[in-house]
Amino acid sequence: MVCGPRGADQEITGLSPTAVLATQPLSRREAGKAERRRQIIQAARDLIRETGNAGLSMRGLAARAGVSLATPYNLFGSKRAIVVAVLQDVREFQERFSTLQAVDPLESIFAALDLSLQFYVGDPAFYRTLWSAVFDTSDGVRGEILNPKRDAFWRGLVLGAVRSGAIASEVDPDLLLRHLESVLRSVMFDWVVGEISPARLGAMARHGYALILLGAAADDWRGPLRARVLETQASLAAPA
Amino acid sequence: MVCGPRGADQEITGLSPTAVLATQPLSRREAGKAERRRQIIQAARDLIRETGNAGLSMRGLAARAGVSLATPYNLFGSKRAIVVAVLQDVREFQERFSTLQAVDPLESIFAALDLSLQFYVGDPAFYRTLWSAVFDTSDGVRGEILNPKRDAFWRGLVLGAVRSGAIASEVDPDLLLRHLESVLRSVMFDWVVGEISPARLGAMARHGYALILLGAAADDWRGPLRARVLETQASLAAPA
DNA sequence: TGGGAAGCTTGAACACGTTCTAAACTCCTG
DNA sequence: CAGGAGTTTAGAACGTGTTCAAGCTTCCCA
């Protein structure tokens, strides 16, 4: 059996600290706990930024956060849970994404993809560590790995494409979304293990998105998608 | 820097022991080494089969293989490299796959997919451990994770589909293959972390394959593929 | 056929994630 | 304010993957 934190607060495990703070009265004891949680996440983020995953030891983290070694285990349960908490706490996406507006519903999917990838490769040391945690299979800390708001955003994009008639109505949008995500995951995995350059990463992801969307597209929209497949294919052909 | 084994035999690292044995003269020292390598892989396979990854400790493995703790590190470099070696050593695929022959080139791709999945879910304790190693990002042991023969087999299937005209000639077969593999990887990942039942696993993979192939298909072949997409979609609709 | 040199094995050791115990501390309740 | 419940703390300890210095075995060349 995989165990969560040992305290009495399992129900809020994994929520970002601000979300906890937002939920009202919060006895003084709980407030102290939330504060410690915040310190730990903060220290973890700093350590990852400075040294990557290699420099993130539980002893060092505890020292940096000003708590004892056992405390992070009481509050989060495991090292991985802490990294996941850091991942969930990244909410800059929301702001960036809110500014993107495209007339073409398919265009906005590709724009969001580009934005995401720019985000990740723009801070490699940081996001390599975070994505490594995503691919970690060692324990059962999985629920809500990716920001729920972020998921909702993507789902909105796909549903928009369906509504606009770009995607055939017979295709299940959630399955389509899932396959798109699997392309992203796959590409990010290659990036994490260093098997793909940032340049190819973008082209590869776009190619996969275009191919899957082409499979799901309504007839009228197949032309531009096919063009996009060929275009990304060409950009991938140059460097062997 | 990630280091491989420290000995002078980096060039044969990762090759299966039988492949090493096949390369002739083999001084007495090399023979002993190959023998030890074989014993270690054998012991690892047995331990994984008996207890899963949890029971596979380096000390236990060394004891079982009748060598000292440091020896596996000298011969393989890391624990992960040993699991990868076990993975490469599984060559039953070849035999099973050689028996599959379908007239329809797309049909044979789906048949191969089913065969693969049956293989994995048929021995969950074993293959969950092995696939976990595939998703492990902790070190740089990556080259040729999957059996090269297996890759060649899949590539042959895709190229066959292209030659037969089922796949549009403008689509790059290698990119197509890669996206198909990313669907498989993604689905296997969900299986490893326990987020998908064996039943849904197959349907999900087929759906992804069908969608991608539909995107890449020549016009004449889009009908049956679209039917397959809808069919797998229906089978996924039942259990929420 | 010896002797030097390489390479391998070995047991000890390190750093890590994680858990445990007991003591100290902090907060809530009456 | 007193008591008691709930948490953090320090410290030690366990098992893990991995590495190191030292000794032993095997090879190769004179």
Coordinates of C-alpha atoms (C1' of nucleotides) in Angstrom, one line a residue, chain C residues 6-30:
Chain C
dA6 C1' 46.3 -4.8 -16.4
dG7 C1' 41.6 -5.9 -15.0
dC8 C1' 38.4 -8.0 -12.0
dT9 C1' 36.5 -9.0 -7.4
dT10 C1' 35.8 -7.8 -2.8
dG11 C1' 34.2 -5.7 1.6
dA12 C1' 33.8 -1.4 3.4
dA13 C1' 31.9 2.9 3.0
dC14 C1' 29.0 7.0 1.4
dA15 C1' 24.8 9.6 0.4
dC16 C1' 20.3 9.1 -0.3
dG17 C1' 15.0 8.5 0.8
dT18 C1' 12.4 7.0 4.4
dT19 C1' 10.8 5.6 9.1
dC20 C1' 10.9 5.5 13.9
dT21 C1' 11.2 6.9 18.9
dA22 C1' 11.1 10.0 22.5
dA23 C1' 11.1 14.5 24.0
dA24 C1' 9.8 19.3 23.5
dC25 C1' 6.7 22.5 21.8
dT26 C1' 2.2 24.7 20.4
dC27 C1' -2.4 25.1 20.2
dC28 C1' -7.3 24.2 21.4
dT29 C1' -10.7 23.1 25.0
dG30 C1' -13.0 23.3 29.4

